[in-house]
CSV table of N, CA, C and O in Angstrom, one decimal:
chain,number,residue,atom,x,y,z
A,205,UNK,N,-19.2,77.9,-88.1
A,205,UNK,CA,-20.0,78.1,-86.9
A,205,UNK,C,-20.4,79.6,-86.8
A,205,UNK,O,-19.4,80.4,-86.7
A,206,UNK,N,-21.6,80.0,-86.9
A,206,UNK,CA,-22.0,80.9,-86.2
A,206,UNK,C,-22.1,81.4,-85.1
A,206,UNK,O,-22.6,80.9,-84.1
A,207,UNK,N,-21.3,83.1,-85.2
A,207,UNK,CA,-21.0,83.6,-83.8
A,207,UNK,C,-22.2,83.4,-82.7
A,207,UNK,O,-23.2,83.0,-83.3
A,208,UNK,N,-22.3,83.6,-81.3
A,208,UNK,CA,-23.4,84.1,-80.9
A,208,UNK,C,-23.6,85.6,-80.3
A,208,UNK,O,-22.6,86.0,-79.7
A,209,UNK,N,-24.5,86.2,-80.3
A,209,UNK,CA,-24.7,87.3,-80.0
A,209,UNK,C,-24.9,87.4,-78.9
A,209,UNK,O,-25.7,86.5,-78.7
A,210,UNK,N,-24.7,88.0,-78.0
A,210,UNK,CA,-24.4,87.8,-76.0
A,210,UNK,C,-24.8,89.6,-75.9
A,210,UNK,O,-24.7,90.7,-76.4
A,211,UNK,N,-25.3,88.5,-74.3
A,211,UNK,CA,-26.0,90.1,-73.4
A,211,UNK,C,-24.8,91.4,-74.0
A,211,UNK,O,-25.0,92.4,-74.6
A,212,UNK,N,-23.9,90.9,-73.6
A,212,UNK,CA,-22.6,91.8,-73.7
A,212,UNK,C,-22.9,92.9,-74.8
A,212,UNK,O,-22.7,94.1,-74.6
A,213,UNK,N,-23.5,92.3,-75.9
A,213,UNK,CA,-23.7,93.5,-77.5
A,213,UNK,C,-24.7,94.2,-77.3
A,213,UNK,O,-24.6,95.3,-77.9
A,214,UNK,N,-26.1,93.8,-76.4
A,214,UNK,CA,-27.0,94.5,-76.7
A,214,UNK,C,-26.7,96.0,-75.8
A,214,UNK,O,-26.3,96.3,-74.7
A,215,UNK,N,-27.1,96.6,-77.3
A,215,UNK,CA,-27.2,98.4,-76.5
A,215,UNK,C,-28.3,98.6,-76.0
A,215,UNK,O,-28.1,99.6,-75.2
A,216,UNK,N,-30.0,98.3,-75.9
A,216,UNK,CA,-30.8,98.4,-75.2
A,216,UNK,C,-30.7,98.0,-73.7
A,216,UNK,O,-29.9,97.2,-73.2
A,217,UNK,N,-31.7,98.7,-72.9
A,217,UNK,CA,-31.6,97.9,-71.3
A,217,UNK,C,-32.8,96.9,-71.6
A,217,UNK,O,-33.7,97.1,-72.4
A,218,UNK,N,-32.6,95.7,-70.7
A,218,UNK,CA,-33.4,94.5,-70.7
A,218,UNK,C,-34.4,94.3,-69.4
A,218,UNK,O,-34.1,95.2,-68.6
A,219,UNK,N,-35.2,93.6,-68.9
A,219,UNK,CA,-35.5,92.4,-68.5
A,219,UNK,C,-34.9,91.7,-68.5
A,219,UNK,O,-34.6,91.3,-69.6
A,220,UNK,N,-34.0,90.9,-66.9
A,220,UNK,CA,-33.5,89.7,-67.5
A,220,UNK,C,-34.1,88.6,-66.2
A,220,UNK,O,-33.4,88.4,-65.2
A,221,UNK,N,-35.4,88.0,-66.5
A,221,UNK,CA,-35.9,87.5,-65.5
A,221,UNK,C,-35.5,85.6,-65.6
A,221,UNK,O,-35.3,85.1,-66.7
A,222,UNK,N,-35.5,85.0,-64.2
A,222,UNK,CA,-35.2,84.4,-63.7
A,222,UNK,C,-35.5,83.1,-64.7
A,222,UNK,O,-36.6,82.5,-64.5
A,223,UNK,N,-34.7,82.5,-65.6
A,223,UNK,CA,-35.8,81.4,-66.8
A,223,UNK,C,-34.9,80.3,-66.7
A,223,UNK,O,-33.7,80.3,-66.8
A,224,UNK,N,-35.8,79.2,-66.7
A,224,UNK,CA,-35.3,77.8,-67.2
A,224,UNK,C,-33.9,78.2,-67.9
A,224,UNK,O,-33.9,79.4,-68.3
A,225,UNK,N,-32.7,77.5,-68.1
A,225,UNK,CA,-31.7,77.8,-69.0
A,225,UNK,C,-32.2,77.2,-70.0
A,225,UNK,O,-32.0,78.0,-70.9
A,226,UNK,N,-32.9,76.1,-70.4
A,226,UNK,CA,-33.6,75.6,-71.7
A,226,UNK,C,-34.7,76.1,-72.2
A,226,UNK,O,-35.1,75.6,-73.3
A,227,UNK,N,-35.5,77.2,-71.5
A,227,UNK,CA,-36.6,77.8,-72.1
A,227,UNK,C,-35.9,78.2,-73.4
A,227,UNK,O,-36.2,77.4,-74.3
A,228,UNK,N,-35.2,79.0,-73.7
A,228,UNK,CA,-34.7,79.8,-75.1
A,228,UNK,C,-33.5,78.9,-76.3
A,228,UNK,O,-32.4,79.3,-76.7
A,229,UNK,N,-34.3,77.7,-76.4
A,229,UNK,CA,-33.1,76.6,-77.2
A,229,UNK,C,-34.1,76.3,-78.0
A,229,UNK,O,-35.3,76.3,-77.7
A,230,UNK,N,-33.7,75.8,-79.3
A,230,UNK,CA,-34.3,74.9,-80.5
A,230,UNK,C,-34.4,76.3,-81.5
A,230,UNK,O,-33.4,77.0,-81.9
A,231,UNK,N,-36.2,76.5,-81.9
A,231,UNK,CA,-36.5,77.3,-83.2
A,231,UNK,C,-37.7,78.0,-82.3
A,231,UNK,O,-38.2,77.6,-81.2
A,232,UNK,N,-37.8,79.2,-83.1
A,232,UNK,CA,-38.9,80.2,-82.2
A,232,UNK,C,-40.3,79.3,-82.8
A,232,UNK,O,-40.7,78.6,-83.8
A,233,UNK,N,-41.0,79.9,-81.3
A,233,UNK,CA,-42.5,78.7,-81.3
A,233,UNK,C,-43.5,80.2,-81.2
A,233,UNK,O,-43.3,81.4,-81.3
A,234,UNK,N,-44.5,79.3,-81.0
A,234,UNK,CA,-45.9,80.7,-80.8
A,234,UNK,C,-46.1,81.2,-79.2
A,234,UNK,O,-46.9,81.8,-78.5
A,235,UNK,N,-45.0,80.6,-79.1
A,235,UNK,CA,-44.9,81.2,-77.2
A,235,UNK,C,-44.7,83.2,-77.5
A,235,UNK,O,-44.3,83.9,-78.4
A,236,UNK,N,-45.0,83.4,-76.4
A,236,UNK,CA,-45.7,84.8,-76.5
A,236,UNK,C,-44.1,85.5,-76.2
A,236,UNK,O,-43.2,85.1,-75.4
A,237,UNK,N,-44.0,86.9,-77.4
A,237,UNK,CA,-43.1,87.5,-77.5
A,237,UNK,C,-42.6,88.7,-76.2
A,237,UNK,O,-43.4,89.6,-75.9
A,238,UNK,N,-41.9,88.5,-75.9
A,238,UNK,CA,-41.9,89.7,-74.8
A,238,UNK,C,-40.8,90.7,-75.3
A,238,UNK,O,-39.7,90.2,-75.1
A,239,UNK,N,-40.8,92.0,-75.9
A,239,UNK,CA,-39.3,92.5,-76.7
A,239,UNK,C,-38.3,93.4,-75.7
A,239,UNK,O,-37.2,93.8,-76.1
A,240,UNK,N,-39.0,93.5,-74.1
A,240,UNK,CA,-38.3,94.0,-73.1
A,240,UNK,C,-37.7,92.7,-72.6
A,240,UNK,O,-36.7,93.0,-71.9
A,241,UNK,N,-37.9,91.2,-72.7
A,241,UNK,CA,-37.2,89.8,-72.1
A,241,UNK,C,-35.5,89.9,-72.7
A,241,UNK,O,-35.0,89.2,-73.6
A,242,UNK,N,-35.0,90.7,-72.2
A,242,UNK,CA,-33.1,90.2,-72.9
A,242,UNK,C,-33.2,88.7,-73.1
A,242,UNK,O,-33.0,88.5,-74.3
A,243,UNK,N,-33.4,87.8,-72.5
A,243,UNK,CA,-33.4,86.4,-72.8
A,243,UNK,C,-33.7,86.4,-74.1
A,243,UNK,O,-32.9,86.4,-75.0
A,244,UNK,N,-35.2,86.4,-74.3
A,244,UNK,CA,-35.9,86.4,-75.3
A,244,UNK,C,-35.4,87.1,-76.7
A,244,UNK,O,-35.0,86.4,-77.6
A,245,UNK,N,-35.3,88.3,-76.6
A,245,UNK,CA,-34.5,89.3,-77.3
A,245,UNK,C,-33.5,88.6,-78.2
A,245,UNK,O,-33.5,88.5,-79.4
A,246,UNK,N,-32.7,88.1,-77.4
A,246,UNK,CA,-30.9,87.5,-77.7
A,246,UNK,C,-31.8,86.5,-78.5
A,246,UNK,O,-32.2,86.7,-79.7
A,247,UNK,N,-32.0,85.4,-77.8
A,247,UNK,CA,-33.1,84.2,-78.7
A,247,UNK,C,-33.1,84.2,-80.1
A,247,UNK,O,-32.5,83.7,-81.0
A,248,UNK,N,-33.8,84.9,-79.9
A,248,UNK,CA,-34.4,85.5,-81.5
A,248,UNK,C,-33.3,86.2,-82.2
A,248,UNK,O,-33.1,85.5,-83.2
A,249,UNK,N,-32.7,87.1,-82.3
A,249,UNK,CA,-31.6,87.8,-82.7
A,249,UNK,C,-30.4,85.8,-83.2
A,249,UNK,O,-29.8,85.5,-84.3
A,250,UNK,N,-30.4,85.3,-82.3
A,250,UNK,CA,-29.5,84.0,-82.3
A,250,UNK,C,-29.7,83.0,-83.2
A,250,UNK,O,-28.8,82.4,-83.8
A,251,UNK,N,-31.4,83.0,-83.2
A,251,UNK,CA,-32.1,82.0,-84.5
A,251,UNK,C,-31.9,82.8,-85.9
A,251,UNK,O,-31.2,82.3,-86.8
A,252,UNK,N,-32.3,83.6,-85.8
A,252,UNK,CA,-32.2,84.9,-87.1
A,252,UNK,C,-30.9,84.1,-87.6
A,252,UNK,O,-30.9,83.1,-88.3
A,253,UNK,N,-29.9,84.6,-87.0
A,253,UNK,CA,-28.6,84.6,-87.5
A,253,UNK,C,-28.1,83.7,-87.6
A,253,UNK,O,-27.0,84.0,-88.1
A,254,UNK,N,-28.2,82.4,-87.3
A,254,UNK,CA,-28.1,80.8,-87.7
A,254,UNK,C,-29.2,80.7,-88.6
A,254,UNK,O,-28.8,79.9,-89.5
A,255,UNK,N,-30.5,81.1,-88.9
A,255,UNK,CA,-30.7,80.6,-90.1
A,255,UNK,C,-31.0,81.2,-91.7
A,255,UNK,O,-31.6,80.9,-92.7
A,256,UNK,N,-29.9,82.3,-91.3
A,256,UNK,CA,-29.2,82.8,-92.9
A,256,UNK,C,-27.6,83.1,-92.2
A,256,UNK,O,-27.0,84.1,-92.6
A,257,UNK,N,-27.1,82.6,-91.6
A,257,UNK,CA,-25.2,82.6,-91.5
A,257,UNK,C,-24.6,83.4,-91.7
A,257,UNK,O,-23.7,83.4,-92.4
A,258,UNK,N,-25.2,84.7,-90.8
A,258,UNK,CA,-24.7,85.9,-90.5
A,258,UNK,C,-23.6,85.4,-89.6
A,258,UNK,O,-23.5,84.2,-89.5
A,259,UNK,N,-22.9,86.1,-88.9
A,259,UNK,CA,-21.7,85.4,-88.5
A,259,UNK,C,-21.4,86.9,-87.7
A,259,UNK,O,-20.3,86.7,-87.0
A,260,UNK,N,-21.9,88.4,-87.5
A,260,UNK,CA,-21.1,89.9,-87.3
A,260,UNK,C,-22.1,90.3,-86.3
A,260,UNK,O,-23.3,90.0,-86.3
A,261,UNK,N,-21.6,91.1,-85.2
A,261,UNK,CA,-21.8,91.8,-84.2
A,261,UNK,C,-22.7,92.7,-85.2
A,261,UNK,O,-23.8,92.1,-85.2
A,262,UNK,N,-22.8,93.4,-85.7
A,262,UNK,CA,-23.5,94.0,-86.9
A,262,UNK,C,-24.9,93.6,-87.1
A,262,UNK,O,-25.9,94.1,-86.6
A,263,UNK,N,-24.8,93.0,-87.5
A,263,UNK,CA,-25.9,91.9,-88.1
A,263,UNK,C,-26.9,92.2,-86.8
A,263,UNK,O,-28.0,92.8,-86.8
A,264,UNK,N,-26.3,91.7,-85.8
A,264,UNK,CA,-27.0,91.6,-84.7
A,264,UNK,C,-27.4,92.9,-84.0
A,264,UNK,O,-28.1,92.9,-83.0
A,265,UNK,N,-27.0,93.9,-84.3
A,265,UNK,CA,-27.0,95.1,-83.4
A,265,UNK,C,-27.9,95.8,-84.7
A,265,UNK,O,-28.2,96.9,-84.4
A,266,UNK,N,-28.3,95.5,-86.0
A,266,UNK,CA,-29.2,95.9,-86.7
A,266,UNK,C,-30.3,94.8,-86.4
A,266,UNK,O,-31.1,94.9,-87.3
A,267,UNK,N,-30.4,94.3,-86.1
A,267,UNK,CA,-31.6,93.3,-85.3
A,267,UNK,C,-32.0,93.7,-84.3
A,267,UNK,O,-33.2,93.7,-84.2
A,268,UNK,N,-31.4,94.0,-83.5
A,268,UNK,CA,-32.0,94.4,-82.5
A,268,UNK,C,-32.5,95.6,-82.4
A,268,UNK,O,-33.4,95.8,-81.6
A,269,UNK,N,-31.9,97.0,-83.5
A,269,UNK,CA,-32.3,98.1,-83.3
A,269,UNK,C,-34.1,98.3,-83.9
A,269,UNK,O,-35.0,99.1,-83.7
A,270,UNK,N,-33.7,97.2,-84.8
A,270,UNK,CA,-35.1,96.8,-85.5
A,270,UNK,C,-36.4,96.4,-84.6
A,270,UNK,O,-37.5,97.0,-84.6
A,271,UNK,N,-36.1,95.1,-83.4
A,271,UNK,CA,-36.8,94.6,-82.9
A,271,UNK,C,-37.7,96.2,-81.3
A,271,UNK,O,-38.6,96.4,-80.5
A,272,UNK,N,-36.2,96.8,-81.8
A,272,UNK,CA,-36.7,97.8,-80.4
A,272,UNK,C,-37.2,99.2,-81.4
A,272,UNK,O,-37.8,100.1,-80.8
A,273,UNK,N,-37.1,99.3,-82.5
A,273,UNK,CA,-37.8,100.5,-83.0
A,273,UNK,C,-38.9,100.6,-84.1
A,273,UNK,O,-39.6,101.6,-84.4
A,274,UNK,N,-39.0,99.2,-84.5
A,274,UNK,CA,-39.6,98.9,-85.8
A,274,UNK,C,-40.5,98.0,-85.6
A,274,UNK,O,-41.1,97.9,-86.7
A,275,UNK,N,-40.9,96.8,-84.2
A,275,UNK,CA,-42.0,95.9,-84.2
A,275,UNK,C,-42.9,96.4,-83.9
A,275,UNK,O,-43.3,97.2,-83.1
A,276,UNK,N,-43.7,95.5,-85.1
A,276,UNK,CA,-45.0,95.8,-84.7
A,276,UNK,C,-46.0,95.4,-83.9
A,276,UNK,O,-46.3,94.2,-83.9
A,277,UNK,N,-46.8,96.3,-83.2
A,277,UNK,CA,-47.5,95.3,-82.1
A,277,UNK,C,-48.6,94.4,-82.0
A,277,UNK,O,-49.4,94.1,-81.1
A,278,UNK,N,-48.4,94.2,-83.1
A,278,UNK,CA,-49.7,92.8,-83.5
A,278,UNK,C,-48.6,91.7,-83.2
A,278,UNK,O,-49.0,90.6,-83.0
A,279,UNK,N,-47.1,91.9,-83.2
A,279,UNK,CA,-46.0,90.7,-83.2
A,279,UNK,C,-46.1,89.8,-81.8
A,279,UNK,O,-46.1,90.5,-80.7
A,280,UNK,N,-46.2,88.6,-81.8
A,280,UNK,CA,-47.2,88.7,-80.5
A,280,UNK,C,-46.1,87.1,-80.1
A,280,UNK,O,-45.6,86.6,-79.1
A,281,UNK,N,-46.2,86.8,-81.5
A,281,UNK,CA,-45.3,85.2,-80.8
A,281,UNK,C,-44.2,85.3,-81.4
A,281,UNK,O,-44.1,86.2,-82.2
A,282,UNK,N,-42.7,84.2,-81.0
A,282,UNK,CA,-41.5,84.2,-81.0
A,282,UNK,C,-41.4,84.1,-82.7
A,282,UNK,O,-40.5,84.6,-83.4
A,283,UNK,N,-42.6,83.3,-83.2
A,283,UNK,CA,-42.8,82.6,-84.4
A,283,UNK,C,-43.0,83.9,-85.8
A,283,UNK,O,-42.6,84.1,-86.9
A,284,UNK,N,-43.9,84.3,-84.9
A,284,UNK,CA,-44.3,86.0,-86.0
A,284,UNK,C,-42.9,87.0,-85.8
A,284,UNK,O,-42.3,87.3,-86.8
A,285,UNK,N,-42.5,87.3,-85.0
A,285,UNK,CA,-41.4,88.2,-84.8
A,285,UNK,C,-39.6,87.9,-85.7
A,285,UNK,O,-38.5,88.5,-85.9
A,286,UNK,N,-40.2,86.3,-86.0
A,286,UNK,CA,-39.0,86.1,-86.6
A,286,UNK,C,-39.3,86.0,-88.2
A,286,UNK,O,-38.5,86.3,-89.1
A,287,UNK,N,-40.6,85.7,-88.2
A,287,UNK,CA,-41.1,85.6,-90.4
A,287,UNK,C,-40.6,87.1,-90.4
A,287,UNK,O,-39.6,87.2,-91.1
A,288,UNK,N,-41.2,88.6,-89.5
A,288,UNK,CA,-41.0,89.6,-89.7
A,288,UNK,C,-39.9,89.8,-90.0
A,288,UNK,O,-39.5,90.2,-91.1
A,289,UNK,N,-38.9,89.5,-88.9
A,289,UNK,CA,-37.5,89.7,-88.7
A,289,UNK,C,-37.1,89.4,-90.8
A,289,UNK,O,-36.7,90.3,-91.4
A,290,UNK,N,-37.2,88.5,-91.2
A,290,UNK,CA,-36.9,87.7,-92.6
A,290,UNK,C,-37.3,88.9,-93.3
A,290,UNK,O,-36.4,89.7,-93.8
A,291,UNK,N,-38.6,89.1,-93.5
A,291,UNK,CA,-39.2,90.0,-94.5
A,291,UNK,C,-38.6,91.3,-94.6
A,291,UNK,O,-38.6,91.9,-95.7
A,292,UNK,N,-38.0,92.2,-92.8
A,292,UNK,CA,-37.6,93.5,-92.7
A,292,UNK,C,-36.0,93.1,-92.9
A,292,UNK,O,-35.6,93.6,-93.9
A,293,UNK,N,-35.1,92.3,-92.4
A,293,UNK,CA,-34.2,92.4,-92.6
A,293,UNK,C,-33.6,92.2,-93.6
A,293,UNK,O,-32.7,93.0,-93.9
A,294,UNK,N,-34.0,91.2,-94.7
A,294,UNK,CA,-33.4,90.8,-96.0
A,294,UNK,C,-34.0,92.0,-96.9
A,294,UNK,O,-33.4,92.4,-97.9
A,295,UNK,N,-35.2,92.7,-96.5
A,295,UNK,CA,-35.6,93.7,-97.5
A,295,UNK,C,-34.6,94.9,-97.7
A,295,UNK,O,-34.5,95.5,-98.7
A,296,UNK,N,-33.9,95.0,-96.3
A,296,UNK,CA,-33.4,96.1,-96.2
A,296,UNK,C,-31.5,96.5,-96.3
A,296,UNK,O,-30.7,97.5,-96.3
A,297,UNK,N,-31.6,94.9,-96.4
A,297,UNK,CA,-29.7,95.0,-96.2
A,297,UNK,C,-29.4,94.4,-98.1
A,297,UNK,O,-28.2,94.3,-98.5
């Protein structure tokens, strides 16, 4: 089982606005990216890392440093932010 990555790790400050508890479950969709939403944020950082079986606080805190210093702003859905995430993270580790 893959850890999950929780509010608790992120070192950025968030947004953490009022959401469905099921809005952020399943696989990222073309619903529109917000990279200030902590919800959203974690989300994605959570899928990442379930679908190559990272398992480390690490993993995740170089995801995020990524998603807060390195996206680009054409990254617009949950869906593009995560192919990127694939392409920048495996290139780089």
């Amino acid at each position: 089982m893959v850890m999950k990555y929780t509010k608790d790790y992120l070192v950025r400050q968030y947004n953490w606005p009022p959401e469905n508890a099921t809005m952020y479950t399943g696989t990222p969709s073309r619903r529109i990216f917000d990279p200030e939403n902590g919800n959203q944020v974690l989300f994605i950082i959570n899928c990442f890392c379930d679908s190559i079986g990272l398992m480390s606080s690490n993993a995740g805190e170089k995801l995020e440093e990524l998603i807060s210093t390195q996206l680009p702003p054409d990254m617009k859905s949950e869906l593009a932010v995560f192919n990127w995430l694939k392409g920048v993270y495996l290139y780089q580790s």
